[in-house]
Amino acid sequence: MREKLKAARKAAGMTQQQMADTLGVHERYYKSIESGEKLGAIWIWDTLEDMFAVSQRVLREIHPGKEDSL
């Protein structure tokens, strides 16, 4: 899970659907990026970096979920 991306989205008061709409992608594609299943296109990370004023390197960090650490 990309916790920092999720936290930035929530801090902006946006749902995953709103993020997908803002980026012009399908919600399922955005969800797969936020969950860490897909890397996502570089232009998406450039846009997210500008939106949240957070380095895309930080936003892309994947933190293992509880099920991964068992």
Coordinates of N, CA, C and O in Angstrom, one line a residue:
M1 N 0.8 -1.2 0.0 CA 0.0 0.0 0.0 C 0.9 1.2 0.0 O 1.9 1.3 0.7
R2 N 0.5 2.2 -0.8 CA 1.2 3.5 -0.8 C 0.5 4.4 0.2 O -0.4 5.2 -0.2
E3 N 0.9 4.3 1.4 CA 0.3 5.0 2.5 C 0.4 6.5 2.4 O -0.5 7.2 2.7
K4 N 1.5 7.0 1.9 CA 1.7 8.5 1.8 C 0.8 9.1 0.7 O 0.3 10.2 0.8
L5 N 0.6 8.3 -0.4 CA -0.3 8.7 -1.5 C -1.7 8.7 -0.9 O -2.4 9.7 -1.2
K6 N -2.1 7.7 -0.2 CA -3.4 7.6 0.3 C -3.6 8.8 1.3 O -4.7 9.4 1.3
A7 N -2.7 9.0 2.2 CA -2.8 10.1 3.2 C -2.9 11.5 2.5 O -3.7 12.3 2.9
A8 N -2.1 11.7 1.4 CA -2.2 13.0 0.7 C -3.6 13.1 0.1 O -4.2 14.2 0.1
R9 N -4.1 12.1 -0.5 CA -5.4 12.1 -1.1 C -6.5 12.5 -0.1 O -7.3 13.3 -0.3
K10 N -6.4 11.8 1.1 CA -7.4 12.0 2.1 C -7.3 13.4 2.7 O -8.3 14.1 3.0
A11 N -6.0 13.9 2.9 CA -5.8 15.3 3.4 C -6.4 16.3 2.4 O -6.9 17.4 2.9
A12 N -6.4 16.0 1.1 CA -7.1 16.9 0.1 C -8.6 16.7 0.1 O -9.3 17.4 -0.6
G13 N -9.1 15.8 0.9 CA -10.5 15.6 1.0 C -11.1 14.9 -0.3 O -12.3 15.2 -0.6
M14 N -10.3 14.1 -0.9 CA -10.8 13.5 -2.2 C -10.9 12.0 -2.0 O -10.2 11.3 -1.3
T15 N -11.9 11.4 -2.7 CA -12.1 10.0 -2.8 C -11.2 9.4 -3.9 O -10.7 10.2 -4.7
Q16 N -11.1 8.1 -4.0 CA -10.4 7.5 -5.1 C -11.1 7.8 -6.4 O -10.4 8.1 -7.4
Q17 N -12.4 7.9 -6.4 CA -13.1 8.2 -7.7 C -12.8 9.7 -8.1 O -12.6 9.9 -9.3
Q18 N -12.8 10.6 -7.2 CA -12.4 12.0 -7.5 C -11.0 12.1 -8.0 O -10.8 12.9 -8.9
M19 N -10.1 11.3 -7.4 CA -8.7 11.4 -7.9 C -8.7 10.8 -9.3 O -8.0 11.4 -10.2
A20 N -9.3 9.7 -9.6 CA -9.4 9.2 -10.9 C -9.9 10.2 -11.9 O -9.4 10.3 -13.0
D21 N -11.0 10.8 -11.5 CA -11.6 11.8 -12.4 C -10.7 13.0 -12.7 O -10.6 13.4 -13.8
T22 N -10.0 13.4 -11.7 CA -9.1 14.5 -11.8 C -7.9 14.2 -12.7 O -7.5 15.0 -13.6
L23 N -7.5 12.9 -12.6 CA -6.4 12.4 -13.5 C -6.8 12.0 -14.8 O -6.0 11.8 -15.7
G24 N -8.1 11.8 -15.0 CA -8.6 11.3 -16.3 C -8.4 9.9 -16.6 O -8.2 9.5 -17.7
V25 N -8.4 9.1 -15.5 CA -8.2 7.6 -15.6 C -9.4 6.9 -15.0 O -10.2 7.5 -14.2
H26 N -9.5 5.6 -15.2 CA -10.5 4.8 -14.6 C -10.2 4.7 -13.1 O -9.1 4.6 -12.7
E27 N -11.3 4.6 -12.3 CA -11.1 4.4 -10.8 C -10.3 3.2 -10.5 O -9.4 3.2 -9.6
R28 N -10.6 2.1 -11.2 CA -9.9 0.8 -10.9 C -8.4 1.0 -11.2 O -7.6 0.4 -10.4
Y29 N -8.0 1.8 -12.2 CA -6.6 2.0 -12.5 C -6.0 2.8 -11.3 O -4.9 2.5 -10.9
Y30 N -6.6 3.9 -10.9 CA -6.1 4.7 -9.8 C -6.0 3.8 -8.5 O -5.0 3.9 -7.8
K31 N -7.0 3.0 -8.2 CA -6.9 2.2 -7.0 C -5.7 1.2 -7.1 O -5.1 1.0 -6.1
S32 N -5.4 0.7 -8.3 CA -4.3 -0.2 -8.4 C -3.0 0.5 -8.2 O -2.0 -0.1 -7.7
I33 N -2.9 1.8 -8.5 CA -1.7 2.6 -8.3 C -1.6 2.8 -6.8 O -0.5 2.6 -6.2
E34 N -2.7 3.2 -6.2 CA -2.6 3.6 -4.7 C -2.3 2.3 -3.9 O -1.6 2.4 -2.9
S35 N -2.8 1.2 -4.3 CA -2.6 -0.1 -3.6 C -1.2 -0.6 -3.8 O -0.7 -1.5 -3.1
G36 N -0.5 -0.1 -4.8 CA 0.9 -0.6 -5.1 C 0.9 -1.8 -6.1 O 1.9 -2.3 -6.4
E37 N -0.3 -2.1 -6.7 CA -0.3 -3.2 -7.6 C 0.3 -2.8 -9.0 O 0.8 -3.7 -9.7
K38 N 0.1 -1.6 -9.3 CA 0.6 -1.0 -10.6 C 1.5 0.2 -10.3 O 1.3 0.9 -9.3
L39 N 2.5 0.4 -11.1 CA 3.4 1.5 -11.0 C 2.7 2.8 -11.4 O 2.8 3.8 -10.7
G40 N 2.0 2.8 -12.5 CA 1.4 4.0 -13.0 C 2.3 4.7 -14.0 O 3.5 4.7 -13.9
A41 N 1.7 5.5 -14.9 CA 2.4 6.2 -15.9 C 3.2 7.4 -15.2 O 2.7 8.0 -14.2
I42 N 4.3 7.8 -15.8 CA 5.1 8.9 -15.2 C 4.3 10.2 -15.1 O 4.5 10.9 -14.2
W43 N 3.5 10.4 -16.1 CA 2.7 11.7 -16.1 C 1.8 11.8 -14.9 O 1.5 12.9 -14.4
I44 N 1.3 10.6 -14.5 CA 0.4 10.6 -13.3 C 1.2 11.0 -12.1 O 0.7 11.8 -11.3
W45 N 2.4 10.5 -11.9 CA 3.2 10.8 -10.8 C 3.6 12.3 -10.8 O 3.7 13.0 -9.8
D46 N 3.9 12.8 -12.0 CA 4.2 14.3 -12.2 C 3.0 15.1 -11.7 O 3.2 16.1 -11.0
T47 N 1.8 14.7 -12.1 CA 0.6 15.4 -11.7 C 0.4 15.4 -10.2 O 0.1 16.4 -9.6
L48 N 0.6 14.2 -9.6 CA 0.4 14.0 -8.2 C 1.4 14.8 -7.4 O 1.0 15.4 -6.4
E49 N 2.6 14.8 -7.9 CA 3.6 15.6 -7.2 C 3.3 17.1 -7.2 O 3.4 17.8 -6.2
D50 N 2.8 17.6 -8.3 CA 2.3 19.0 -8.4 C 1.1 19.2 -7.5 O 1.0 20.3 -6.8
M51 N 0.2 18.3 -7.5 CA -1.1 18.5 -6.7 C -0.8 18.6 -5.3 O -1.4 19.4 -4.5
F52 N 0.0 17.7 -4.8 CA 0.2 17.5 -3.3 C 1.5 18.2 -2.8 O 1.7 18.2 -1.6
A53 N 2.3 18.7 -3.7 CA 3.6 19.3 -3.3 C 4.4 18.4 -2.5 O 5.0 18.8 -1.5
V54 N 4.4 17.1 -2.9 CA 5.2 16.1 -2.3 C 6.0 15.4 -3.4 O 5.4 15.0 -4.4
S55 N 7.3 15.1 -3.1 CA 8.1 14.4 -4.1 C 7.4 13.0 -4.5 O 6.9 12.3 -3.7
Q56 N 7.4 12.8 -5.8 CA 6.8 11.5 -6.3 C 7.5 10.3 -5.7 O 6.9 9.3 -5.5
R57 N 8.8 10.5 -5.4 CA 9.5 9.4 -4.8 C 8.9 9.0 -3.5 O 8.8 7.8 -3.2
V58 N 8.5 10.0 -2.7 CA 7.9 9.7 -1.4 C 6.5 9.1 -1.6 O 6.1 8.2 -1.0
L59 N 5.7 9.7 -2.6 CA 4.4 9.2 -2.8 C 4.4 7.7 -3.4 O 3.5 7.0 -3.1
R60 N 5.5 7.4 -4.1 CA 5.5 6.0 -4.7 C 6.0 4.9 -3.7 O 5.8 3.8 -4.0
E61 N 6.4 5.3 -2.5 CA 6.9 4.3 -1.5 C 5.8 3.3 -1.2 O 4.7 3.7 -1.0
I62 N 6.1 2.1 -1.2 CA 5.2 1.0 -0.9 C 5.5 0.5 0.5 O 6.6 0.1 0.8
H63 N 4.4 0.5 1.3 CA 4.5 0.0 2.6 C 3.7 -1.3 2.7 O 2.5 -1.3 2.3
P64 N 4.3 -2.4 3.2 CA 3.6 -3.7 3.2 C 2.4 -3.6 4.1 O 2.4 -2.9 5.1
G65 N 1.3 -4.2 3.7 CA 0.1 -4.3 4.5 C 0.3 -5.3 5.6 O 1.3 -6.1 5.6
K66 N -0.7 -5.4 6.5 CA -0.6 -6.3 7.6 C -0.5 -7.7 7.1 O 0.2 -8.5 7.7
E67 N -1.2 -8.0 6.1 CA -1.2 -9.4 5.6 C 0.2 -9.8 5.1 O 0.5 -11.0 5.1
D68 N 0.9 -8.8 4.6 CA 2.3 -9.1 4.1 C 3.3 -9.3 5.2 O 4.3 -10.0 5.0
S69 N 3.0 -8.8 6.4 CA 4.0 -8.9 7.5 C 3.7 -10.1 8.4 O 4.4 -10.2 9.4
L70 N 2.7 -10.9 8.1 CA 2.4 -12.0 9.0 C 3.4 -13.1 8.8 O 3.9 -13.4 7.8

